Each structure stands twice: as structure tokens, then as C-alpha cells.
Tab-separated table of C-alpha atoms in Angstrom:
chain	number	residue	atom	x	y	z
A	1	UNK	CA	-16.717	25.562	-2.294
A	2	UNK	CA	-20.776	25.879	-1.530
A	3	UNK	CA	-21.314	24.813	-5.313
A	4	UNK	CA	-18.707	22.104	-5.247
A	5	UNK	CA	-20.544	21.041	-1.810
A	6	UNK	CA	-23.804	20.545	-3.491
A	7	UNK	CA	-22.504	18.670	-6.236
A	8	UNK	CA	-21.186	16.413	-3.685
A	9	UNK	CA	-24.000	15.487	-2.566
A	10	UNK	CA	-26.403	16.040	-5.738
A	11	UNK	CA	-28.714	19.445	-5.170
A	12	UNK	CA	-29.127	21.293	-8.027
A	13	UNK	CA	-29.212	25.396	-8.772
A	14	UNK	CA	-31.111	26.788	-10.387
A	15	UNK	CA	-29.918	29.952	-11.865
A	16	UNK	CA	-32.787	33.213	-12.374
A	17	UNK	CA	-35.417	32.613	-9.844
A	18	UNK	CA	-35.429	34.986	-7.908
A	19	UNK	CA	-38.891	35.169	-4.759
A	20	UNK	CA	-40.613	37.499	-4.218
A	21	UNK	CA	-42.599	35.436	-1.676
A	22	UNK	CA	-43.225	32.878	0.770
A	23	UNK	CA	-45.798	30.826	2.667
A	24	UNK	CA	-45.661	28.020	4.267
A	25	UNK	CA	-49.404	24.795	5.087
A	26	UNK	CA	-49.858	23.753	8.952
A	27	UNK	CA	-52.132	21.280	8.368
A	28	UNK	CA	-49.861	20.285	5.822
A	29	UNK	CA	-46.380	20.512	6.981
A	30	UNK	CA	-45.347	22.155	4.035
A	31	UNK	CA	-43.964	25.172	3.203
A	32	UNK	CA	-42.751	27.342	0.235
A	33	UNK	CA	-42.572	30.193	-1.956
A	34	UNK	CA	-43.670	31.889	-4.297
A	35	UNK	CA	-40.849	33.308	-7.645
A	36	UNK	CA	-41.519	35.694	-9.632
A	37	UNK	CA	-42.753	34.203	-12.146
A	38	UNK	CA	-45.756	33.425	-10.102
A	39	UNK	CA	-44.508	29.864	-10.048
A	40	UNK	CA	-44.664	27.918	-6.798
A	41	UNK	CA	-41.480	26.167	-5.274
A	42	UNK	CA	-42.616	23.712	-2.157
A	43	UNK	CA	-40.667	22.013	0.804
A	44	UNK	CA	-40.911	20.441	3.823
A	45	UNK	CA	-37.839	22.821	5.324
A	46	UNK	CA	-37.475	26.432	3.320
A	47	UNK	CA	-34.260	28.772	4.056
A	48	UNK	CA	-34.333	31.564	3.689
A	49	UNK	CA	-30.422	33.195	2.808
A	50	UNK	CA	-31.821	36.061	0.076
A	51	UNK	CA	-29.690	38.932	2.354
A	52	UNK	CA	-30.659	42.024	4.184
A	53	UNK	CA	-33.684	42.950	1.875
A	54	UNK	CA	-35.445	39.611	1.379
A	55	UNK	CA	-38.993	39.252	1.141
A	56	UNK	CA	-39.179	36.470	4.397
A	57	UNK	CA	-40.334	38.773	7.254
A	58	UNK	CA	-44.216	40.262	5.892
A	59	UNK	CA	-44.493	36.551	6.309
A	60	UNK	CA	-41.743	36.152	9.380
A	61	UNK	CA	-42.818	38.801	11.747
A	62	UNK	CA	-46.497	39.571	9.882
A	63	UNK	CA	-44.876	43.122	8.462
A	64	UNK	CA	-42.493	44.447	6.788
A	65	UNK	CA	-38.976	44.719	9.172
A	66	UNK	CA	-37.252	47.587	6.624
A	67	UNK	CA	-33.776	47.828	6.922
A	68	UNK	CA	-32.496	51.943	7.307
A	69	UNK	CA	-28.985	52.880	6.070
A	70	UNK	CA	-25.741	53.901	8.858
A	71	UNK	CA	-24.869	56.318	7.162
A	72	UNK	CA	-22.169	54.285	5.480
A	73	UNK	CA	-21.180	52.909	2.478
A	74	UNK	CA	-17.912	51.119	1.085
A	75	UNK	CA	-16.181	51.128	-2.391
A	76	UNK	CA	-15.263	47.687	-2.711
A	77	UNK	CA	-14.093	45.931	-6.600
A	78	UNK	CA	-11.434	42.781	-7.638
A	79	UNK	CA	-10.346	43.237	-10.303
A	80	UNK	CA	-6.966	41.154	-12.206
A	81	UNK	CA	-4.258	41.779	-9.938
A	82	UNK	CA	-1.928	42.160	-13.432
A	83	UNK	CA	-3.977	44.792	-14.180
A	84	UNK	CA	-2.524	47.308	-11.263
A	85	UNK	CA	0.806	45.536	-11.137
A	86	UNK	CA	1.489	47.375	-14.571
A	87	UNK	CA	2.065	50.150	-12.711
A	88	UNK	CA	5.874	49.892	-11.408
A	89	UNK	CA	5.916	51.565	-7.866
A	90	UNK	CA	2.473	48.752	-7.043
A	91	UNK	CA	3.821	45.530	-8.302
A	92	UNK	CA	8.296	47.005	-5.854
A	93	UNK	CA	5.368	48.179	-3.250
A	94	UNK	CA	3.356	44.922	-3.430
A	95	UNK	CA	5.440	42.534	-4.684
A	96	UNK	CA	3.797	38.994	-5.307
A	97	UNK	CA	5.485	36.735	-3.265
A	98	UNK	CA	8.257	33.455	-4.142
A	99	UNK	CA	4.984	30.655	-4.768
A	100	UNK	CA	3.389	33.418	-7.372
A	101	UNK	CA	1.156	34.367	-4.692
A	102	UNK	CA	0.115	37.856	-3.542
A	103	UNK	CA	1.419	39.626	-1.240
A	104	UNK	CA	-1.070	40.551	1.332
A	105	UNK	CA	-1.860	43.292	3.823
A	106	UNK	CA	-4.552	46.077	4.376
A	107	UNK	CA	-6.178	44.308	1.731
A	108	UNK	CA	-6.830	41.331	0.794
A	109	UNK	CA	-7.084	39.519	-2.540
A	110	UNK	CA	-6.902	36.014	-4.474
A	111	UNK	CA	-4.634	34.370	-6.716
A	112	UNK	CA	-5.200	36.557	-10.036
A	113	UNK	CA	-7.182	38.887	-8.334
A	114	UNK	CA	-6.089	42.342	-7.165
A	115	UNK	CA	-9.437	43.877	-4.179
A	116	UNK	CA	-10.047	47.102	-2.107
A	117	UNK	CA	-12.533	47.951	-0.057
A	118	UNK	CA	-12.464	50.834	1.573
A	119	UNK	CA	-15.712	52.249	4.188
A	120	UNK	CA	-17.105	55.561	3.635
A	121	UNK	CA	-19.744	58.022	5.405
A	122	UNK	CA	-22.852	57.824	2.844
A	123	UNK	CA	-22.959	60.868	0.822
A	124	UNK	CA	-26.792	59.372	-1.170
A	125	UNK	CA	-25.518	58.852	-4.010
A	126	UNK	CA	-24.541	54.783	-2.531
A	127	UNK	CA	-26.925	52.401	-3.201
A	128	UNK	CA	-27.753	48.169	-1.921
A	129	UNK	CA	-26.939	46.843	-4.936
A	130	UNK	CA	-23.900	45.157	-6.913
A	131	UNK	CA	-24.855	46.713	-10.399
A	132	UNK	CA	-24.476	50.416	-8.764
A	133	UNK	CA	-21.069	51.541	-10.756
A	134	UNK	CA	-18.865	54.259	-9.958
A	135	UNK	CA	-15.859	56.070	-11.437
A	136	UNK	CA	-13.165	55.541	-9.025
A	137	UNK	CA	-12.216	59.266	-8.872
A	138	UNK	CA	-15.231	58.396	-6.518
A	139	UNK	CA	-12.496	57.090	-3.978
A	140	UNK	CA	-9.804	59.792	-4.628
A	141	UNK	CA	-11.756	62.440	-3.767
A	142	UNK	CA	-12.773	60.242	-0.251
A	143	UNK	CA	-9.413	59.825	0.326
A	144	UNK	CA	-8.020	62.911	-0.648
A	145	UNK	CA	-10.100	63.355	2.605
A	146	UNK	CA	-7.927	60.533	4.753
A	147	UNK	CA	-5.017	62.358	6.633
A	148	UNK	CA	-1.499	60.214	6.040
A	149	UNK	CA	-3.253	58.223	3.142
A	150	UNK	CA	-0.452	56.507	1.313
A	151	UNK	CA	0.189	57.459	-2.393
A	152	UNK	CA	0.589	54.233	-3.368
A	153	UNK	CA	-2.772	53.066	-2.478
A	154	UNK	CA	-3.609	55.901	-4.848
A	155	UNK	CA	-2.109	53.588	-6.964
A	156	UNK	CA	-4.400	51.063	-6.613
A	157	UNK	CA	-7.802	53.291	-6.697
A	158	UNK	CA	-6.164	55.106	-10.550
A	159	UNK	CA	-5.251	51.562	-11.709
A	160	UNK	CA	-9.679	49.785	-11.413
A	161	UNK	CA	-11.441	49.195	-14.386
A	162	UNK	CA	-14.260	52.086	-14.178
A	163	UNK	CA	-17.186	49.513	-14.919
A	164	UNK	CA	-15.824	47.455	-11.746
A	165	UNK	CA	-15.942	49.433	-8.889
A	166	UNK	CA	-18.745	49.985	-6.792
A	167	UNK	CA	-20.610	52.193	-4.314
A	168	UNK	CA	-22.661	49.585	-1.506
A	169	UNK	CA	-24.481	51.720	0.881
A	170	UNK	CA	-24.418	49.889	5.027
A	171	UNK	CA	-27.911	49.789	5.573
A	172	UNK	CA	-29.053	47.653	9.221
A	173	UNK	CA	-31.682	46.439	11.203
A	174	UNK	CA	-32.265	46.306	14.587
A	175	UNK	CA	-32.230	42.948	16.107
A	176	UNK	CA	-35.224	40.606	15.530
A	177	UNK	CA	-35.598	37.876	18.407
A	178	UNK	CA	-37.931	35.242	15.217
A	179	UNK	CA	-36.349	34.085	12.392
A	180	UNK	CA	-39.214	31.303	11.706
A	181	UNK	CA	-42.275	31.585	11.015
A	182	UNK	CA	-45.005	31.337	13.124
A	183	UNK	CA	-45.853	26.615	11.839
A	184	UNK	CA	-41.746	26.958	11.957
A	185	UNK	CA	-41.292	25.840	8.257
A	186	UNK	CA	-39.920	28.772	7.006
A	187	UNK	CA	-36.279	30.319	8.725
A	188	UNK	CA	-34.317	32.977	7.658
A	189	UNK	CA	-30.938	32.325	7.569
A	190	UNK	CA	-27.489	35.155	7.765
A	191	UNK	CA	-28.556	38.890	6.907
A	192	UNK	CA	-32.248	37.854	5.887
A	193	UNK	CA	-32.858	37.977	10.042
A	194	UNK	CA	-29.645	40.359	11.763
A	195	UNK	CA	-27.587	41.840	9.555
A	196	UNK	CA	-24.402	43.008	10.517
A	197	UNK	CA	-22.384	45.703	8.967
A	198	UNK	CA	-18.007	45.214	8.185
A	199	UNK	CA	-16.671	46.671	11.297
A	200	UNK	CA	-17.900	43.758	13.215
A	201	UNK	CA	-15.647	41.138	11.175
A	202	UNK	CA	-18.716	38.553	11.758
A	203	UNK	CA	-21.269	38.926	9.106
A	204	UNK	CA	-20.282	36.274	6.800
A	205	UNK	CA	-18.592	33.994	9.718
A	206	UNK	CA	-22.522	33.759	11.502
A	207	UNK	CA	-24.369	32.828	7.941
A	208	UNK	CA	-21.971	29.699	8.264
A	209	UNK	CA	-22.536	29.339	11.904
A	210	UNK	CA	-26.113	29.854	10.876
A	211	UNK	CA	-26.280	27.093	9.062
A	212	UNK	CA	-24.332	24.758	10.107
A	213	UNK	CA	-26.583	25.294	13.955
A	214	UNK	CA	-29.122	24.897	11.891
A	215	UNK	CA	-28.472	22.074	9.556
A	216	UNK	CA	-27.415	20.550	13.547
A	217	UNK	CA	-30.409	21.236	14.920
A	218	UNK	CA	-32.155	19.215	12.291
A	219	UNK	CA	-30.113	16.274	12.495
A	220	UNK	CA	-31.882	15.661	16.420
A	221	UNK	CA	-35.318	16.151	14.503
A	222	UNK	CA	-37.193	12.792	14.102
A	223	UNK	CA	-39.683	12.303	11.489
A	224	UNK	CA	-41.305	15.431	9.697
A	225	UNK	CA	-43.136	16.515	12.483
A	226	UNK	CA	-40.167	17.326	14.055
A	227	UNK	CA	-38.538	20.066	12.093
A	228	UNK	CA	-40.308	22.944	13.316
A	229	UNK	CA	-39.036	22.081	17.195
A	230	UNK	CA	-35.848	21.847	14.970
A	231	UNK	CA	-35.557	25.926	13.696
A	232	UNK	CA	-36.881	27.413	16.836
A	233	UNK	CA	-34.352	25.155	19.578
A	234	UNK	CA	-31.703	26.889	16.380
A	235	UNK	CA	-33.007	30.511	16.941
A	236	UNK	CA	-32.510	29.993	20.552
A	237	UNK	CA	-30.104	28.760	20.798
A	238	UNK	CA	-28.291	31.460	18.301
A	239	UNK	CA	-30.003	34.732	19.070
A	240	UNK	CA	-28.060	36.437	21.923
A	241	UNK	CA	-24.551	35.458	20.394
A	242	UNK	CA	-25.511	36.845	17.123
A	243	UNK	CA	-27.188	40.074	19.068
A	244	UNK	CA	-24.136	40.644	20.774
A	245	UNK	CA	-21.744	40.342	17.640
A	246	UNK	CA	-24.327	42.901	15.635
A	247	UNK	CA	-23.627	45.031	19.297
A	248	UNK	CA	-20.098	44.605	18.533
A	249	UNK	CA	-20.325	45.612	14.667
A	250	UNK	CA	-21.796	49.186	15.859
A	251	UNK	CA	-18.630	49.602	19.187
A	252	UNK	CA	-15.941	48.932	15.967
A	253	UNK	CA	-17.606	50.904	13.350
A	254	UNK	CA	-16.928	54.687	16.320
A	255	UNK	CA	-13.729	52.889	16.535
A	256	UNK	CA	-12.691	53.039	13.013
A	257	UNK	CA	-14.571	56.724	12.799
A	258	UNK	CA	-13.292	58.203	15.526
A	259	UNK	CA	-9.424	57.769	14.179
A	260	UNK	CA	-9.885	58.274	10.787
A	261	UNK	CA	-8.906	61.710	9.433
A	262	UNK	CA	-7.114	62.987	13.053
A	263	UNK	CA	-4.801	60.378	13.101
A	264	UNK	CA	-6.022	58.480	16.001
A	265	UNK	CA	-4.395	55.865	18.605
A	266	UNK	CA	-3.902	52.811	16.864
A	267	UNK	CA	-3.759	50.757	19.448
A	268	UNK	CA	-7.984	52.337	20.477
A	269	UNK	CA	-8.363	51.659	17.250
A	270	UNK	CA	-7.976	47.798	16.938
A	271	UNK	CA	-10.379	45.248	16.582
A	272	UNK	CA	-11.174	42.440	19.175
A	273	UNK	CA	-12.043	39.329	18.475
A	274	UNK	CA	-12.521	37.320	22.194
A	275	UNK	CA	-12.321	33.632	21.878
A	276	UNK	CA	-16.094	33.800	23.112
A	277	UNK	CA	-15.984	34.862	18.925
A	278	UNK	CA	-14.002	32.513	17.538
A	279	UNK	CA	-13.168	29.601	19.205
A	280	UNK	CA	-16.913	28.353	18.883
A	281	UNK	CA	-18.363	25.159	17.318
A	282	UNK	CA	-22.131	25.314	16.449
A	283	UNK	CA	-22.288	22.801	16.106
A	284	UNK	CA	-21.095	20.850	19.451
A	285	UNK	CA	-23.628	23.577	20.287
A	286	UNK	CA	-26.412	22.674	18.789
A	287	UNK	CA	-26.255	18.844	19.783
A	288	UNK	CA	-25.154	19.966	23.225
A	289	UNK	CA	-27.905	21.919	24.265
A	290	UNK	CA	-31.039	20.934	21.905
A	291	UNK	CA	-32.667	18.401	24.203
A	292	UNK	CA	-32.499	20.953	26.819
A	293	UNK	CA	-33.808	24.169	24.803
A	294	UNK	CA	-36.298	22.630	23.470
A	295	UNK	CA	-37.619	21.188	27.403
A	296	UNK	CA	-37.421	25.206	27.824
A	297	UNK	CA	-40.137	25.807	24.844
A	298	UNK	CA	-42.169	22.913	25.582
A	299	UNK	CA	-42.351	24.828	29.595
A	300	UNK	CA	-41.945	28.018	28.696
A	301	UNK	CA	-39.044	28.220	30.964
A	302	UNK	CA	-36.619	30.599	30.796
A	303	UNK	CA	-32.460	28.855	28.879
A	304	UNK	CA	-29.355	30.303	29.491
A	305	UNK	CA	-26.849	29.903	26.254
A	306	UNK	CA	-23.178	29.980	27.491
A	307	UNK	CA	-21.922	31.120	23.494
A	308	UNK	CA	-21.423	34.353	24.015
A	309	UNK	CA	-19.444	36.928	26.039
A	310	UNK	CA	-18.632	35.745	29.188
A	311	UNK	CA	-20.042	37.144	31.984
A	312	UNK	CA	-21.355	39.556	30.300
A	313	UNK	CA	-25.350	39.357	30.771
A	314	UNK	CA	-27.211	40.096	27.397
A	315	UNK	CA	-30.283	43.202	26.907
A	316	UNK	CA	-32.760	44.526	24.886
A	317	UNK	CA	-31.102	46.460	21.988
A	318	UNK	CA	-32.213	48.724	19.536
A	319	UNK	CA	-29.668	50.675	17.697
A	320	UNK	CA	-31.226	54.537	18.059
A	321	UNK	CA	-30.754	53.205	22.433
A	322	UNK	CA	-27.570	51.517	21.660
A	323	UNK	CA	-25.732	54.684	19.998
A	324	UNK	CA	-27.790	57.331	22.313
A	325	UNK	CA	-26.743	55.595	25.440
A	326	UNK	CA	-22.561	55.062	23.920
A	327	UNK	CA	-23.368	58.909	23.587
A	328	UNK	CA	-23.989	59.449	27.083
A	329	UNK	CA	-21.631	56.755	28.969
A	330	UNK	CA	-24.835	55.225	30.179
A	331	UNK	CA	-24.360	51.211	30.087
A	332	UNK	CA	-25.255	48.912	27.359
A	333	UNK	CA	-25.142	45.224	26.323
A	334	UNK	CA	-21.247	45.432	25.789
A	335	UNK	CA	-20.589	46.747	29.292
A	336	UNK	CA	-18.155	44.160	30.071
A	337	UNK	CA	-15.370	42.337	28.777
A	338	UNK	CA	-15.138	40.907	25.383
A	339	UNK	CA	-11.878	39.708	25.232
């Protein structure tokens, strides 16, 4: 979908161009990237959307901001659904719908794929790499420890081609309030600025919201000289919302873990998505609040966001502090009516 849109607006994509560093020149109102081969590319604005291991933190924060292991990993795979349906038990349990589309339940496939994702404790063998493949037997070792795990799910795992399954290490990073470089000509987007756990159900969504918000803010810039204002306003409008949702993922991770092997109360482990999460329009929000947010940035006055849980006051947090407070039953950023 992204590639189709880029083609429509005439933007080309260059592949195999690994970015090793970012830079900006405030005097010339330019920024750029250094590629692994030493070549450079410059622009009025650079968007660093290169994930949790991106190279932009040295410029953004003046130092590396390393991500650390969450203690969990996730088995991930997608393979042709025809392979899975060769097993008669799978074919009976997951029959294709009348129009030929696959049945969607605990895992969701496209028209031509069977896929599954299983979060599990990281034993130290997982890696944050799409090239780290493991044999399906590794998944079966884990599912054997889960009480009540259905045999048909094991059959889906056994049908997986041995060279496709990824064991992805789940990383996280404490919330970082600043996603822009000192001159605000480089701005982070998605996991590059805010890592999410799968339990948040919001990682990809917030990257898309980032993109929409950033585009809306840039549309308010009257000239190249106003681009730094646009990226800083975007950062101000987005940080607290994203930080709340990062914490939400940690909260739901605890819920999932509490019922994984103990047959816990299913209702207790349901992930709740409040209206403030799913009904937010980041474009409208950016356009409506741009001028006020800009004035607050220029004057140093506080800006009150309204794209966060209603009635919940934001308070800064760290992962270790949040987990420790939860364990002690102390107040955290997660208190309040999130539904």
C-alpha cells in the first residue's frame, strides 16, 4: 500500500542503501544521511523511520539510547496456506470461507498465507533479526508447557516449512520525550523513537499516526525555515499519547503472563481499547492544535494534550520504575479509567 502511494506521487525507493549516520547543518537549513558506502544524501527534512536499532539517537540525544531486552521473544511466521491445508485436521478446523478467503481466529492470514505469532519467555537464544530462523520444533517445545494448548494449533506449527520461522527478541526502551535533532531537521518516526511491545496492539498504528501527524504539521509550515517548528510541534502533540500507549503494552504484558500457564480468568486477560485510542484522528488533532502548541513552545508555557486517556494526568515513567511500582501496588501512569 505504501509503495503504491509512493508511485502515485512520483517518489522513488532505493533499496540496499543502509543508513549508518545522520547529520544536519542548521546554517544551511539542511539535513542528511550517511550511507554505509560513505555516500551522503541531503534534504530539507530527514525522517528516521529505521526501527528500534536505528542510528539516529546519537544526533537526536547526543548519545546512543540502547534498547534492552524485555525478557520475552516472539515466534513469527507466514507461509502458503496450501501447505497447512494438506493436513486434514487443519483443513477441517480452519475451512476456507465460501468466497475462498481463510478463516480468521487466533491468527490472521491473507488470501495466500497461514501465519501465527506466539509470545514466549526469551531463553537467550532469540535475536532482533528477520534472518534468525529456528526450526518449528522449538515452538513445540514451548507449547508443550502451555496447559490446554490445542493439538490443531500444534499441527499448524508442524506444517511450517523449517526455513521460515523467526524467533524475534522483543526489545524496549524507556520513553524518550525528544524525537527531533537539535536543529529539528531530523525527526524520528515509529519504533525509531518509541518502541512498542506486541501486547500494546499499537506499534504499527502509532507509526501510522506519527506519519499522519507529521505530514499535517509540515503542511502548516509556510516555508523551509518553518520546518523545525513543524517537527517540534508534532513531537509535542504526540509524545504523551505514545508514552501512555507504551505503558499500556507493559500493563497488558503482565495480564497475558498471569494467565499463560495457569488457566487464568479469560475476562481478566482481555485487552481493552478505549475510545481515546481507536477513535483518534491525528490529522485533525494536529491541524486544530498546531498554532496553540507552537505558541506554547515559543513562550515556554505548558501545553495540555487531549489525545490521551480522559481525566488521567500524564506522569513521566521508566520501565523499571513502572514494573516496580506495579509490583508494590503504588500509583503509576496506568491509574485511571482507560476504557
